[in-house]
C-alpha positions as CSV (number, residue, x, y, z in Angstrom):
1,M,57.3,167.7,105.6
2,P,54.4,165.6,105.3
3,S,53.0,167.4,107.9
4,E,53.5,170.6,106.7
5,I,53.0,169.7,103.2
6,A,48.7,168.4,104.8
7,T,48.1,172.0,106.5
8,A,48.8,173.9,103.5
9,G,47.1,171.4,101.8
10,L,44.1,171.8,104.1
11,R,44.6,175.6,104.2
12,E,44.0,176.6,100.3
13,R,40.6,174.3,100.5
14,K,39.0,176.3,103.5
15,K,40.0,178.8,101.7
16,E,38.6,178.1,98.0
17,E,35.2,176.5,100.4
18,T,35.0,180.3,101.6
19,R,35.5,181.8,98.3
20,H,32.7,179.5,96.6
21,R,30.2,180.9,99.6
22,L,31.0,184.1,99.3
23,L,30.1,182.9,95.3
24,E,27.5,181.3,95.8
25,G,25.6,183.7,98.4
26,A,26.8,186.6,96.4
27,A,24.0,184.8,93.2
28,R,22.0,183.5,95.5
29,L,21.2,187.3,96.9
30,F,21.8,189.5,94.2
31,K,18.8,187.3,92.5
32,E,16.3,187.6,95.6
33,R,17.2,191.3,96.6
34,G,18.7,192.9,93.6
35,F,22.3,193.8,93.3
36,E,21.5,197.8,94.9
37,A,19.8,196.1,98.0
38,T,22.6,193.5,98.4
39,T,25.3,194.7,100.2
40,V,29.1,193.1,101.0
41,A,27.7,192.8,104.9
42,D,24.6,190.2,103.3
43,I,27.2,188.4,101.5
44,A,29.8,188.2,104.4
45,A,27.0,187.0,106.6
46,Y,26.1,184.6,104.3
47,A,29.2,182.9,104.2
48,N,29.5,183.3,107.8
49,V,32.3,185.2,107.8
50,S,33.4,188.6,108.4
51,V,33.9,191.5,106.1
52,R,36.9,192.1,106.7
53,T,37.7,188.3,105.1
54,F,35.6,189.0,102.0
55,F,37.9,192.1,101.3
56,R,40.6,189.4,101.0
57,Y,38.8,187.6,98.7
58,F,37.3,190.0,96.4
59,E,38.1,194.1,96.5
60,S,34.3,194.6,96.1
61,K,30.8,193.2,95.9
62,E,30.8,194.5,91.5
63,A,33.9,192.0,91.9
64,L,32.4,188.9,92.1
65,L,29.6,189.1,89.1
66,L,33.0,188.3,86.9
67,P,35.0,186.9,89.3
68,D,37.1,184.2,86.8
69,S,37.2,187.0,84.3
70,V,41.0,186.7,84.9
71,E,41.6,183.0,85.0
72,I,39.4,181.8,81.5
73,F,41.3,185.0,79.8
74,A,44.8,183.2,81.2
75,Y,43.4,180.0,79.9
76,V,43.0,181.5,76.0
77,E,47.1,182.6,77.0
78,D,48.4,179.2,77.4
79,A,45.9,177.8,74.3
80,L,47.9,179.6,72.6
81,A,51.7,179.5,73.3
82,R,50.7,176.1,72.4
83,R,49.5,176.6,69.2
84,P,52.3,175.7,66.9
85,A,55.1,178.0,66.0
86,D,54.2,178.1,62.2
87,E,50.5,179.0,62.7
88,A,49.1,181.5,60.8
89,P,48.2,184.4,63.9
90,L,44.6,184.4,63.4
91,D,44.3,180.4,62.8
92,A,46.5,180.3,66.2
93,V,44.5,182.4,67.7
94,C,40.9,181.2,66.9
95,N,41.7,177.9,67.8
96,A,43.0,179.3,71.4
97,L,39.3,180.4,71.9
98,L,38.1,177.5,70.9
99,E,40.1,175.5,73.2
100,A,38.9,177.7,75.7
101,A,35.5,177.6,74.4
102,E,34.4,174.9,77.5
103,P,35.8,176.4,80.3
104,F,34.3,179.6,78.9
105,A,31.1,178.5,79.1
106,A,31.3,177.8,82.2
107,S,32.4,180.9,83.4
108,T,31.2,184.1,84.6
109,L,31.8,185.8,81.6
110,T,28.6,184.3,79.9
111,A,26.7,186.5,83.0
112,L,25.9,189.2,80.1
113,S,24.0,185.9,79.0
114,H,22.0,185.4,81.1
115,P,21.9,189.1,83.3
116,V,20.2,189.0,86.8
117,Q,17.3,191.6,86.8
118,G,19.3,195.1,88.7
119,I,22.6,194.1,87.2
120,E,22.8,194.3,83.7
121,N,24.4,197.4,82.9
122,V,27.1,196.8,85.6
123,V,28.0,193.3,84.3
124,T,28.2,195.1,80.9
125,A,30.4,197.9,82.3
126,R,32.7,195.1,83.7
127,L,32.9,192.9,80.8
128,V,33.6,195.6,78.6
129,Q,36.9,196.6,80.8
130,A,38.2,192.9,80.7
131,F,37.6,192.3,77.2
132,S,39.4,195.9,76.5
133,D,41.8,195.0,79.4
134,F,42.7,191.2,77.6
135,E,42.9,193.2,74.1
136,E,46.3,194.5,74.7
137,R,47.9,191.6,76.6
138,L,46.5,189.5,73.1
139,T,48.1,192.2,71.1
140,V,51.4,192.1,72.5
141,L,51.2,187.9,72.2
142,V,50.0,187.7,68.6
143,Q,52.6,190.7,67.6
144,R,55.3,187.9,69.3
145,R,54.1,185.4,66.7
146,L,54.3,187.5,63.4
147,P,56.8,187.0,61.1
148,P,60.1,190.0,62.2
149,D,59.7,191.8,58.7
150,T,55.6,192.2,59.2
151,P,54.2,195.6,57.9
152,D,53.3,197.7,60.5
153,A,53.3,194.7,63.1
154,D,51.5,196.6,65.9
155,L,49.0,197.4,64.1
156,T,48.4,194.1,62.2
157,A,48.4,192.2,65.7
158,A,46.3,194.6,67.6
159,V,43.2,194.0,64.2
160,I,43.7,190.6,64.8
161,A,43.2,190.2,69.0
162,C,40.2,192.6,68.4
163,A,38.5,191.0,65.1
164,A,38.6,187.6,67.5
165,L,37.9,189.0,71.0
166,S,35.0,191.2,68.7
167,A,33.4,187.6,67.7
168,V,33.6,186.4,71.0
169,R,30.8,189.2,72.5
170,A,29.1,188.9,69.4
171,V,28.4,185.5,70.6
172,L,27.7,187.0,74.0
173,R,25.1,189.7,72.9
174,T,23.7,187.2,70.5
175,R,23.0,184.7,73.1
176,R,21.5,186.9,74.8
177,A,19.4,188.6,72.4
178,R,18.2,184.8,71.6
179,R,17.6,184.2,75.1
180,A,15.4,187.3,75.7
181,S,13.6,185.9,72.7
182,G,12.5,182.4,74.5
183,L,15.4,181.0,72.1
184,T,18.3,178.4,73.0
185,D,21.7,177.8,71.7
186,T,24.4,176.5,74.1
187,G,27.4,175.1,74.3
188,P,30.9,175.9,72.1
189,A,28.3,176.4,68.9
190,P,27.9,179.9,68.3
191,L,31.5,180.4,69.1
192,L,32.4,177.6,66.8
193,R,30.6,179.3,63.4
194,A,31.9,183.5,64.9
195,L,35.2,182.5,64.6
196,G,34.4,180.8,61.1
197,I,33.1,183.5,60.1
198,L,35.9,185.2,61.2
199,R,38.6,183.2,59.1
200,A,36.6,183.4,56.2
201,I,36.8,186.9,56.3
202,G,40.3,187.0,57.4
203,S,40.7,185.3,54.3
204,E,39.7,187.3,51.6
205,Q,42.1,188.8,49.5
206,P,41.0,192.4,48.2
């Protein structure tokens, strides 16, 4: 049994090392040659693996642009699940996003703020799709937190989920614009400010 566990552990480490080499190779080659000029074969050769092995890790070279989006969104889901049941849904979502701010800042989702020449449109399209997919899952999670008698619960949940993730997208766009202007604004502070604005809007009564 111990030898089997050790073997499984070694196998997982090798898989992670291969994945890291593929990501590293893609980042370097995209920067040096441009996204369009870089092929899957080029990336596989950099990582010293076959093209067939490449496709065991990634479905396409486009998938290398935002490879950890699933993990980051799962982190947000887990953080939301740990929020107190009696916490207001909007506050719960905002607090979950803030908890994920540090890993989010280190993730490839921030690629929109640090675009590599030649892939901006591709990254933007994948980012939009990633957020759109997560909006649907987040809407379901928010609706489960609403009181049973909430009027238009499905709509309320969708508005909360979409508004919170729109705040995140606004941070990415703003950071990108600031970077293009030579300004630096990093870390979780912009997200904290954006969610603070959202909460302020949400607290206003008609």
